[in-house]
PDB file of C-alpha atoms and ligand atoms in Angstrom:
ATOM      1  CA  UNK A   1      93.377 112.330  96.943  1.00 63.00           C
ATOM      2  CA  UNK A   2      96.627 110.984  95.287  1.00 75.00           C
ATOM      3  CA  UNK A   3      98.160 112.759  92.883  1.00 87.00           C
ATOM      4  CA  UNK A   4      97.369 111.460  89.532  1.00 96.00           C
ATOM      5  CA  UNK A   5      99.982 109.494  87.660  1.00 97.00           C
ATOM      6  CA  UNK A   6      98.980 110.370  84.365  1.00 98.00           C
ATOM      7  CA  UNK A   7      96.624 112.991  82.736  1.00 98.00           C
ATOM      8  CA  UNK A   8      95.673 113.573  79.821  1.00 98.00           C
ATOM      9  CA  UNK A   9      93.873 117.878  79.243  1.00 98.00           C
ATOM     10  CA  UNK A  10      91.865 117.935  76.717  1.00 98.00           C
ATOM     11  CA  UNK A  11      93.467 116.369  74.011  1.00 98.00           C
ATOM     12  CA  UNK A  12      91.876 116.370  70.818  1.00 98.00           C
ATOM     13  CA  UNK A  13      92.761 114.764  67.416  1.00 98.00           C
ATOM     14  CA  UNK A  14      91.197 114.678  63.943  1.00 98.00           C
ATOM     15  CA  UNK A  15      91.678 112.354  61.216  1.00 98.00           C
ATOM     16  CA  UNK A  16      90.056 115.074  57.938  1.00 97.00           C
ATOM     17  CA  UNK A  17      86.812 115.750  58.726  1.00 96.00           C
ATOM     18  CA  UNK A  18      86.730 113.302  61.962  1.00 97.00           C
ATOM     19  CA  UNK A  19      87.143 114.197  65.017  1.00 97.00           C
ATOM     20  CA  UNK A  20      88.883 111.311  66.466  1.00 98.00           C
ATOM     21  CA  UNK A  21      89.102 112.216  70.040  1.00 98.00           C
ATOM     22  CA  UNK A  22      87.903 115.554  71.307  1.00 98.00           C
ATOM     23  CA  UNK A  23      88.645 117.076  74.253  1.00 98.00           C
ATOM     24  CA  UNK A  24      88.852 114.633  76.316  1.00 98.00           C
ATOM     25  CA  UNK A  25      90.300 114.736  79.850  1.00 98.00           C
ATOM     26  CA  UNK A  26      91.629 111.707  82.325  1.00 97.00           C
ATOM     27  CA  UNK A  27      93.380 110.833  85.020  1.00 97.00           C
ATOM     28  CA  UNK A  28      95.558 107.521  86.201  1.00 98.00           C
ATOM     29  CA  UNK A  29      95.564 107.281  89.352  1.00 97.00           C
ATOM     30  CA  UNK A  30      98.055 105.330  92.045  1.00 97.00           C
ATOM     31  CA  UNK A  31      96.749 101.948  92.791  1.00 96.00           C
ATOM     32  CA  UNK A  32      94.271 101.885  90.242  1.00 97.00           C
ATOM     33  CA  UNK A  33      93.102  99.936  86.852  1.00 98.00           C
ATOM     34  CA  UNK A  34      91.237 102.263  85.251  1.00 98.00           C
ATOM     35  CA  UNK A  35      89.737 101.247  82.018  1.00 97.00           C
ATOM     36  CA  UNK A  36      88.452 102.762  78.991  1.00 97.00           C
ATOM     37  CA  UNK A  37      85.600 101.387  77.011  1.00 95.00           C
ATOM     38  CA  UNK A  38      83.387 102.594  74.099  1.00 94.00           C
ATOM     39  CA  UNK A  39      81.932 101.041  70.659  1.00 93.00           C
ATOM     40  CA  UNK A  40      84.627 100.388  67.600  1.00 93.00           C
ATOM     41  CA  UNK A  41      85.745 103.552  66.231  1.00 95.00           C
ATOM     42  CA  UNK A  42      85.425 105.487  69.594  1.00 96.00           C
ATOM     43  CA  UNK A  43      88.874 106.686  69.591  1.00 97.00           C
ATOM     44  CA  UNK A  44      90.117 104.564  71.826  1.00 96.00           C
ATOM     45  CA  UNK A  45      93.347 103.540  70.802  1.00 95.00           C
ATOM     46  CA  UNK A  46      94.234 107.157  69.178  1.00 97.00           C
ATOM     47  CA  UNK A  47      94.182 108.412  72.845  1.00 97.00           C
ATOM     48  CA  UNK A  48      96.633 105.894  73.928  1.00 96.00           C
ATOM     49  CA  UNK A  49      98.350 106.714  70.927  1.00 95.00           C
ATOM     50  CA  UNK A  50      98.225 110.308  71.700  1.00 97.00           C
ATOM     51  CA  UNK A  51      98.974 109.857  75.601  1.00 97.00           C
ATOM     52  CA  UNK A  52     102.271 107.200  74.272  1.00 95.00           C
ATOM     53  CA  UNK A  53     103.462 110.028  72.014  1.00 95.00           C
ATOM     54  CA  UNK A  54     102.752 107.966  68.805  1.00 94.00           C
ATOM     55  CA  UNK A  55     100.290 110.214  67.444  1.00 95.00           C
ATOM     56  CA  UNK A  56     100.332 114.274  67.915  1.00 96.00           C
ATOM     57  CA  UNK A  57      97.103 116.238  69.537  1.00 97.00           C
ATOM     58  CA  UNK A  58      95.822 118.752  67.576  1.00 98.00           C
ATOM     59  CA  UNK A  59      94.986 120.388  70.991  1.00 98.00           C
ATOM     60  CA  UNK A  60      95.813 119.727  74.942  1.00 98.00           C
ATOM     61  CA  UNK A  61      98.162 118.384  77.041  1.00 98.00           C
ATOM     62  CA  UNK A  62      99.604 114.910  78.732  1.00 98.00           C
ATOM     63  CA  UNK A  63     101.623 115.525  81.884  1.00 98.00           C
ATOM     64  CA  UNK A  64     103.058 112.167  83.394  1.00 97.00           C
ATOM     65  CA  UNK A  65     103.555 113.002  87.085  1.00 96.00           C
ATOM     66  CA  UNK A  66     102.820 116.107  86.881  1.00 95.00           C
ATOM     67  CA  UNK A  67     104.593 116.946  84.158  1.00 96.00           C
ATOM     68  CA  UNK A  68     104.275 117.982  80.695  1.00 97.00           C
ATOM     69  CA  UNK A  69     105.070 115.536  78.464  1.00 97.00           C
ATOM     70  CA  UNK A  70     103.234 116.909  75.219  1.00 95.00           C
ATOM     71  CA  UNK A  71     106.036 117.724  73.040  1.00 94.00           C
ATOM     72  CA  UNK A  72     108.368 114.839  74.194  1.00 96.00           C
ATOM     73  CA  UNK A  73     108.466 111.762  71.472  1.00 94.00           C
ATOM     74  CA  UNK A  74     107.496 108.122  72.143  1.00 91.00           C
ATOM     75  CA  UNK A  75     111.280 107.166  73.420  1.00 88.00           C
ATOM     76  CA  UNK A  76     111.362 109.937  75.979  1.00 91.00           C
ATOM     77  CA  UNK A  77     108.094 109.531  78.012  1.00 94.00           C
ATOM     78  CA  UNK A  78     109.037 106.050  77.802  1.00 91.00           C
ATOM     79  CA  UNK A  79     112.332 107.201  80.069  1.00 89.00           C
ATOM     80  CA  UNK A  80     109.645 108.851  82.109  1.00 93.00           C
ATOM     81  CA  UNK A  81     107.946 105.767  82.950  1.00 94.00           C
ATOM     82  CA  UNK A  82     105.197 105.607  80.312  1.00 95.00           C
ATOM     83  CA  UNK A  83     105.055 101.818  79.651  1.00 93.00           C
ATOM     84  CA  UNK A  84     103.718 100.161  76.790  1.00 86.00           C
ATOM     85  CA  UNK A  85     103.575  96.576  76.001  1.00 78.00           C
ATOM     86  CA  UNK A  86     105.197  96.105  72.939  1.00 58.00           C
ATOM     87  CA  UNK A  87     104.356  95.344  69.450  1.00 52.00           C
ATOM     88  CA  UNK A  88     104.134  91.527  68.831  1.00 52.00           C
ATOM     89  CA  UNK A  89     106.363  92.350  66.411  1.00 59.00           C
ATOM     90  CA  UNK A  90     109.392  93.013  68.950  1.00 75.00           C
ATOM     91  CA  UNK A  91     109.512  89.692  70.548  1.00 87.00           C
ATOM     92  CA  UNK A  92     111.956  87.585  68.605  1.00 90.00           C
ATOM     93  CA  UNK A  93     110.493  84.146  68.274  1.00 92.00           C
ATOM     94  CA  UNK A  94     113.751  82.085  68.915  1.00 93.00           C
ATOM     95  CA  UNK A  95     115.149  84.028  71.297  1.00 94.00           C
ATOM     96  CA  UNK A  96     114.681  82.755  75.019  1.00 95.00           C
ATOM     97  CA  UNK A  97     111.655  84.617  77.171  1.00 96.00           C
ATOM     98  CA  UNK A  98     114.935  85.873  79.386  1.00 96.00           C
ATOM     99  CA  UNK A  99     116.398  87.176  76.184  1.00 93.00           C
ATOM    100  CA  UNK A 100     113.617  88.955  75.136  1.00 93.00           C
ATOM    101  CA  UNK A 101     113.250  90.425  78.591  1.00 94.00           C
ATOM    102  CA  UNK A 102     116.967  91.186  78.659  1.00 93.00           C
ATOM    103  CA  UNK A 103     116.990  92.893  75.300  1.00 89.00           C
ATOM    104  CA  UNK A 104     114.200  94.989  76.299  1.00 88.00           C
ATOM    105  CA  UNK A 105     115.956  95.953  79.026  1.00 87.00           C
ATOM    106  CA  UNK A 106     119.336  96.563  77.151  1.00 85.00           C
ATOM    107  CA  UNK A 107     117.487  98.573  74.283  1.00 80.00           C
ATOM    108  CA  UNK A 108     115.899 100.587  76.622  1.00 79.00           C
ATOM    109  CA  UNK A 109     119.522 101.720  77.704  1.00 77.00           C
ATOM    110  CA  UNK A 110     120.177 102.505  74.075  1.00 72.00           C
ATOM    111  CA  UNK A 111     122.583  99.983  74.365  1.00 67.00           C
ATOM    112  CA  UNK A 112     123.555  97.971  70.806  1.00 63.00           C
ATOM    113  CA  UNK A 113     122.135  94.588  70.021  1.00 59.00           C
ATOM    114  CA  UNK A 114     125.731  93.893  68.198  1.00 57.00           C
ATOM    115  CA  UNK A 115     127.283  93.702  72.270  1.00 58.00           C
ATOM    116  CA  UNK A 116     124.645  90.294  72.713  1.00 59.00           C
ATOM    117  CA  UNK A 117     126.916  87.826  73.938  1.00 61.00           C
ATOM    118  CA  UNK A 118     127.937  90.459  76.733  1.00 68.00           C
ATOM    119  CA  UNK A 119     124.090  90.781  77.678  1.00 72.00           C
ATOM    120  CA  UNK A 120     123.223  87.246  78.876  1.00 78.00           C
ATOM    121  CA  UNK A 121     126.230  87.890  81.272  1.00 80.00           C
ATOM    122  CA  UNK A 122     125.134  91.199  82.638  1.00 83.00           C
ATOM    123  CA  UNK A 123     123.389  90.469  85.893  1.00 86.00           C
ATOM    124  CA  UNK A 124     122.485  94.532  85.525  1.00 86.00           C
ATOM    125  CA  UNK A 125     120.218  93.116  82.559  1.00 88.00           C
ATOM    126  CA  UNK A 126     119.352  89.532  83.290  1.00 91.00           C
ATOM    127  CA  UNK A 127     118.867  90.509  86.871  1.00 93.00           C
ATOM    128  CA  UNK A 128     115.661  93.193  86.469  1.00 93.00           C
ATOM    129  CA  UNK A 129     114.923  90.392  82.972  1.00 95.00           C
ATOM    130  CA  UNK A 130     114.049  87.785  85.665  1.00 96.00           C
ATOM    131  CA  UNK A 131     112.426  89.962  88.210  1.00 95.00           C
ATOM    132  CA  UNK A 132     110.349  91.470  85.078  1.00 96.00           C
ATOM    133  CA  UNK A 133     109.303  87.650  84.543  1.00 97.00           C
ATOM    134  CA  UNK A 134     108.302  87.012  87.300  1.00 96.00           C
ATOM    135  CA  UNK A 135     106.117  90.029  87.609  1.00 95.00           C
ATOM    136  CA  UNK A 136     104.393  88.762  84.917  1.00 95.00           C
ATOM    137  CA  UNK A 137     103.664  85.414  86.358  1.00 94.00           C
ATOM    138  CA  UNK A 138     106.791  83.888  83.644  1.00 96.00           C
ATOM    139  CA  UNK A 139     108.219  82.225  86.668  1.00 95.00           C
ATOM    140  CA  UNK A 140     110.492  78.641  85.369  1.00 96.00           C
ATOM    141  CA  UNK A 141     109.984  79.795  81.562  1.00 97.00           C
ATOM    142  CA  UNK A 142     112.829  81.939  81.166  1.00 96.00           C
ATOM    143  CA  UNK A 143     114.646  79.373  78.880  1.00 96.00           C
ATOM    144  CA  UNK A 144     111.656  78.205  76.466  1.00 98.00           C
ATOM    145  CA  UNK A 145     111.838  80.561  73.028  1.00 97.00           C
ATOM    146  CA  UNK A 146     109.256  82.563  72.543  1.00 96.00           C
ATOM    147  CA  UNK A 147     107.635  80.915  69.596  1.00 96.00           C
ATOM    148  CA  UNK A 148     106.994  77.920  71.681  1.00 97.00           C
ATOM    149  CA  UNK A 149     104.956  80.052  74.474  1.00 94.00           C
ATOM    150  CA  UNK A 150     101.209  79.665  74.799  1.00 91.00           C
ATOM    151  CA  UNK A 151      98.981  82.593  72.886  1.00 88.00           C
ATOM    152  CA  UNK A 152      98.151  83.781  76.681  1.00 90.00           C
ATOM    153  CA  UNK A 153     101.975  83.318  77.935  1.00 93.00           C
ATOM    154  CA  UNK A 154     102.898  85.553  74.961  1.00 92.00           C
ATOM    155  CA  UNK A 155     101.037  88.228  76.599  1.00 91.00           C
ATOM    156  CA  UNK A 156     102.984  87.842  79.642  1.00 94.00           C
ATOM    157  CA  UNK A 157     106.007  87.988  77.867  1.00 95.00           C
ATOM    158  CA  UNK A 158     105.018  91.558  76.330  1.00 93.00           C
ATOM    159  CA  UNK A 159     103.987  92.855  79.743  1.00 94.00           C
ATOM    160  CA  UNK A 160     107.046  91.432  81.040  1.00 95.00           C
ATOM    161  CA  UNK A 161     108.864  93.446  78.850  1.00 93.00           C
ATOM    162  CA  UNK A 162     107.242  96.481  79.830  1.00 93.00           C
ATOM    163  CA  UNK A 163     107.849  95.648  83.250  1.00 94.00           C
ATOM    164  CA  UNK A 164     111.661  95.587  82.912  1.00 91.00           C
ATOM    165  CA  UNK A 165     111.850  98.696  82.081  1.00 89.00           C
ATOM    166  CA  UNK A 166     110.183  99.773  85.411  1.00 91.00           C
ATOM    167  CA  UNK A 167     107.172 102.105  84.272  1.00 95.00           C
ATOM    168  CA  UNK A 168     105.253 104.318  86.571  1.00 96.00           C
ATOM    169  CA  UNK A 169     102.081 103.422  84.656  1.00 97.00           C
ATOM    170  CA  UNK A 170     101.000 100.591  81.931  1.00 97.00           C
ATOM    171  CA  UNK A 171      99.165 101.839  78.903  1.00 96.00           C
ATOM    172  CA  UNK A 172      97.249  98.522  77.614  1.00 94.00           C
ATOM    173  CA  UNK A 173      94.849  98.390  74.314  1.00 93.00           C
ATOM    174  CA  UNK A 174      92.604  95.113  74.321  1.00 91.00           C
ATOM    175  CA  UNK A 175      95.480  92.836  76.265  1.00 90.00           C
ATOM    176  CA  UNK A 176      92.761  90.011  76.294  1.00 89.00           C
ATOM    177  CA  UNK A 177      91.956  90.069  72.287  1.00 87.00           C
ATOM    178  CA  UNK A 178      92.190  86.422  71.348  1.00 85.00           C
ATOM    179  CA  UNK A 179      92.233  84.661  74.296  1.00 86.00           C
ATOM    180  CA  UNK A 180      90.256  81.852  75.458  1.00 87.00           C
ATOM    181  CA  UNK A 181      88.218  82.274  78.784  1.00 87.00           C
ATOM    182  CA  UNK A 182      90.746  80.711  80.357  1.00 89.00           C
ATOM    183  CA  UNK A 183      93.649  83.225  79.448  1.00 89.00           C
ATOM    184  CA  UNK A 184      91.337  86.035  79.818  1.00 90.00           C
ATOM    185  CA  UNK A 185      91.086  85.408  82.969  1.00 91.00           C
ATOM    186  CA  UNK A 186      94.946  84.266  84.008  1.00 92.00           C
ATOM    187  CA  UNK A 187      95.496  87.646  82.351  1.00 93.00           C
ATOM    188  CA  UNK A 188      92.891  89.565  84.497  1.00 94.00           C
ATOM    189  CA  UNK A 189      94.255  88.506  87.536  1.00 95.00           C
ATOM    190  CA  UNK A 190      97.851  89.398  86.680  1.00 95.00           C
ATOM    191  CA  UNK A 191      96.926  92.882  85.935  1.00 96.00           C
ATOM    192  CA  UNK A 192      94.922  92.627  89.211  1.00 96.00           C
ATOM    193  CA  UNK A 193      98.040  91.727  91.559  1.00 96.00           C
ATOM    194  CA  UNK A 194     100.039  94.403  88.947  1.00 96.00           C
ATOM    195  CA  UNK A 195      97.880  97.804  89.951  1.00 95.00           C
ATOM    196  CA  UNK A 196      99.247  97.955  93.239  1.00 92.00           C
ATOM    197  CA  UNK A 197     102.913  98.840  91.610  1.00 92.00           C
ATOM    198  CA  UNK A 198     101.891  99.808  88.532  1.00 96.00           C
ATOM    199  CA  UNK A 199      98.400 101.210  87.375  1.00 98.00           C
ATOM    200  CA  UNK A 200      97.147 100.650  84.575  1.00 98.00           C
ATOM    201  CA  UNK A 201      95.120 102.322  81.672  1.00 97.00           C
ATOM    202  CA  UNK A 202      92.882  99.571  80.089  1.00 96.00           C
ATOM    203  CA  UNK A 203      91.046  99.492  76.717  1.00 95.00           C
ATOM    204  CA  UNK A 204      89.419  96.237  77.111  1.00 91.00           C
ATOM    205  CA  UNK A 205      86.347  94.820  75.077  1.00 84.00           C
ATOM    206  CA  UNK A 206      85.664  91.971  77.541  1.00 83.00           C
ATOM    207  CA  UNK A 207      82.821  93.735  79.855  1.00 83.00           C
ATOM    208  CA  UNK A 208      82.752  91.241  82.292  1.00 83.00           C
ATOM    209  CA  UNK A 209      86.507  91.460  82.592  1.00 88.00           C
ATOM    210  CA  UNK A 210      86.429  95.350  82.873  1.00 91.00           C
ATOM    211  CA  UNK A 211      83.636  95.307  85.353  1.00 92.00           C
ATOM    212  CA  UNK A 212      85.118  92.681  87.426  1.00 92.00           C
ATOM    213  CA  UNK A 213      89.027  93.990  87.331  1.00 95.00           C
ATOM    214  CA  UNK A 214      88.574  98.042  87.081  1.00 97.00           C
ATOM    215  CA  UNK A 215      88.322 100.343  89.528  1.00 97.00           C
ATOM    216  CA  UNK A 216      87.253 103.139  87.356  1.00 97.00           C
ATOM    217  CA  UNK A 217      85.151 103.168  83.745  1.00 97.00           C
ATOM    218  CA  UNK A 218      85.502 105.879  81.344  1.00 97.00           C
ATOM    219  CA  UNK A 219      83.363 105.912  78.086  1.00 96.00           C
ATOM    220  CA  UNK A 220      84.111 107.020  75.020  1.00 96.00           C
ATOM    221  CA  UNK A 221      81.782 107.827  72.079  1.00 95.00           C
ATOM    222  CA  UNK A 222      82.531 109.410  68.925  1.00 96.00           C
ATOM    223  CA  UNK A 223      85.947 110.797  70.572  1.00 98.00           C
ATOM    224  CA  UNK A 224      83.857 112.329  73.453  1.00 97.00           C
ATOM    225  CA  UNK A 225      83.876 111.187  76.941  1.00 97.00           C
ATOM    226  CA  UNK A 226      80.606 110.334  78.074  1.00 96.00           C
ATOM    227  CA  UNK A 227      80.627 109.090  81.026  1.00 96.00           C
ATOM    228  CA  UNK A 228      83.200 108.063  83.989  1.00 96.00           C
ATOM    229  CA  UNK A 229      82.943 106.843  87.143  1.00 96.00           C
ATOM    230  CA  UNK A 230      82.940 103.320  89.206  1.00 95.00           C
ATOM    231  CA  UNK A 231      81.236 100.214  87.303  1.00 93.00           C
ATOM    232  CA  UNK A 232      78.029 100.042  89.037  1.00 92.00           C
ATOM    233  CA  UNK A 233      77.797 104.175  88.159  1.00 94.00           C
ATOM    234  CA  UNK A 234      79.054 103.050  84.792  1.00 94.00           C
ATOM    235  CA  UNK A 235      76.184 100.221  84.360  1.00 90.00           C
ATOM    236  CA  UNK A 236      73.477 102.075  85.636  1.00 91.00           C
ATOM    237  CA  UNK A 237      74.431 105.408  83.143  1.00 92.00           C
ATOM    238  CA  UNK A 238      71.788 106.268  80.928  1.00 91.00           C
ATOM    239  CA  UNK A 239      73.991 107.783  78.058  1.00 90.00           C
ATOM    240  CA  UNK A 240      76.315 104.408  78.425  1.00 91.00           C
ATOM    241  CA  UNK A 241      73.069 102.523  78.301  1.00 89.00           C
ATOM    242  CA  UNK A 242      72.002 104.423  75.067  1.00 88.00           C
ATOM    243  CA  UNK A 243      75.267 104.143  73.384  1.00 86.00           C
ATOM    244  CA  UNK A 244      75.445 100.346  73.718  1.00 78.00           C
ATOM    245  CA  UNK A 245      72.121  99.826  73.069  1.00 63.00           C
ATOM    246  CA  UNK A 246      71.871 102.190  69.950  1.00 64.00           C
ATOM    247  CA  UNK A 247      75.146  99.918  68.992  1.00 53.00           C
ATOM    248  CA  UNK A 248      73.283  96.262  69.638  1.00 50.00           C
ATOM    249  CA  UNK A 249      70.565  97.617  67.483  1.00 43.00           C
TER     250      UNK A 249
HETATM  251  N1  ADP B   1      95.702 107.142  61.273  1.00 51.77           N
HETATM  252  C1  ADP B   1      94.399 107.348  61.022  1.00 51.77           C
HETATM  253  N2  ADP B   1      94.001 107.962  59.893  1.00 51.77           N
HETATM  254  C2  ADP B   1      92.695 108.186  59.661  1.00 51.77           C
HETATM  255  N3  ADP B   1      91.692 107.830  60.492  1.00 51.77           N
HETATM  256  C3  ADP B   1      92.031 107.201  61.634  1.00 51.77           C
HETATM  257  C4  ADP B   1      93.400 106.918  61.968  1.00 51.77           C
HETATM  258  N4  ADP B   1      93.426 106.307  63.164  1.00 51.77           N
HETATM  259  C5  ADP B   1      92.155 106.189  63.569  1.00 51.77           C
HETATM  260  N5  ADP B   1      91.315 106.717  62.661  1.00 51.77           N
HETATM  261  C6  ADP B   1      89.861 106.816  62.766  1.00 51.77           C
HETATM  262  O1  ADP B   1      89.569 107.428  64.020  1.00 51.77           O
HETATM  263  C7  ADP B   1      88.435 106.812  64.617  1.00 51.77           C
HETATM  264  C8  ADP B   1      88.811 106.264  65.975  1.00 51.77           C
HETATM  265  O2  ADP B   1      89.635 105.135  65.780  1.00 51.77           O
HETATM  266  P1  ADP B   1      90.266 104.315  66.995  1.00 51.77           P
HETATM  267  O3  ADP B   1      90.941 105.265  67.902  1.00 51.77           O
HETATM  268  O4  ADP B   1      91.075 103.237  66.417  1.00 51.77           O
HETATM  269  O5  ADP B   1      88.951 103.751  67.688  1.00 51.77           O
HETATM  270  P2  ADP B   1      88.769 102.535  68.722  1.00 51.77           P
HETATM  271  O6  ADP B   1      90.112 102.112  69.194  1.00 51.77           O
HETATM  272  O7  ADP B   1      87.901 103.092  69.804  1.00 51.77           O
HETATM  273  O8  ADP B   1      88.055 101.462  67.972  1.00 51.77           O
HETATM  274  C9  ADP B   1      87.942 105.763  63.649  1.00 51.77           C
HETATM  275  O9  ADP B   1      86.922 106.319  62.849  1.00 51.77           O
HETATM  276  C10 ADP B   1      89.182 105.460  62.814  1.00 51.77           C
HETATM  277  O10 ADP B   1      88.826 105.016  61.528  1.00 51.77           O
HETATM  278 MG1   MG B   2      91.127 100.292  69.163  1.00 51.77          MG
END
């Protein structure tokens, strides 16, 4: 089997008294969307956190290609190929989708926002800007400003900007939360054509998405990993079954 892209050793983090996410282990492998699912409060998105570098494990490891990353901050594994889309926040609303993507780019070079009219002239940023857009399915909107995109283009725009900086793997919490059916779905099957170059870890709320797009479930529940495996193992799992049925009731 390939070697895995990402995992994360029993890592464990509490919050007080909570324990957030307890030894859990994981593995990304090549080729693969493999999401991550589990009722609110699970832990969820404190083991992306922890597996980004945002937030620091009480106990266990995260080696990116084999590697340990563990003690290496947010910025660094993000040199080592751990993508992330970015905060909403980062996208500047009148700024072109190509110079967002460019920016991105340029940042992730440390380089200085001050040097912008030089950026839009550097093919060695606008040129992996536009491939980054097209990735992400951005093809003929480089030019429109960000505030103007759709809610579902804006999503592209973040991947895309994870995509320029060339990750090894994409670390995405709930991509699809506020999207129509529609967008959902545009989104689904970019990530689908994505996994091939990049794969992905998905939180995703949207079962039918994560059954339909995933080629691995792993359950959390109360910071514990419950179950993992393919999505008809997932479906037919008793202590999945009990955990989303104890949650309906
Ligand atoms: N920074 C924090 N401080 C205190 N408690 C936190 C913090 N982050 C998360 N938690 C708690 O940890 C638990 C897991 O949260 P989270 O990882 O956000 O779950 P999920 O993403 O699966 O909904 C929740 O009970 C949440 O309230
Ligand atoms: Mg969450």
């Amino acid at each position: 089997m390939a070697e895995p892209v990402l995992r994360a050793e029993r890592l464990s983090r509490g919050f007080g008294a909570l324990r957030a996410v307890d030894e859990v282990t994981l593995e990304l492998r090549p080729g693969e969307i493999h999401a991550l699912i589990g009722p609110n409060g699970a832990g969820k998105s404190t083991l992306i956190r922890l597996i980004a570098g945002e937030v620091r494990p009480d106990a266990g490891q995260v080696l990116l290609l084999g590697r340990d990353v563990s003690r290496l901050d947010v910025a660094r594994r993000a040199r080592m190929g751990l993508g992330r889309t970015f905060q909403v926040s980062s996208v500047a609303p009148d700024f072109s989708v190509l110079q967002n993507v460019a920016l991105a780019v340029l940042g992730s070079r440390g380089g200085v926002f001050g040097l912008w009219r030089n950026v839009m002239r550097d093919e060695a940023l606008t040129g992996p800007a536009r491939e980054a857009i097209a990735d992400a399915g951005l093809s003929g909107r480089g030019s429109v400003p960000a505030a103007a995109l759709s809610h579902g283009e804006r999503r592209k725009l973040e991947i895309a900007m994870a995509l320029a900086l060339q990750p090894r793997l994409l670390l995405l919490d709930e991509p699809m939360a506020g999207m129509g059916v529609e967008g959902a779905a545009e989104l689904g099957a970019l990530l689908s054509r994505l996994r091939t170059r990049v794969p992905i870890l998905l939180v995703e709320h949207d079962m039918d998405a994560v059954f339909a797009l995933s080629d691995r479930v792993s359950v959390l529940a109360e910071g514990r990993l419950i179950a993992s495996g393919t999505g008809a193992e997932i479906r037919a799992d008793a202590d999945v079954r009990r955990v989303y049925l104890g949650e309906a009731a």
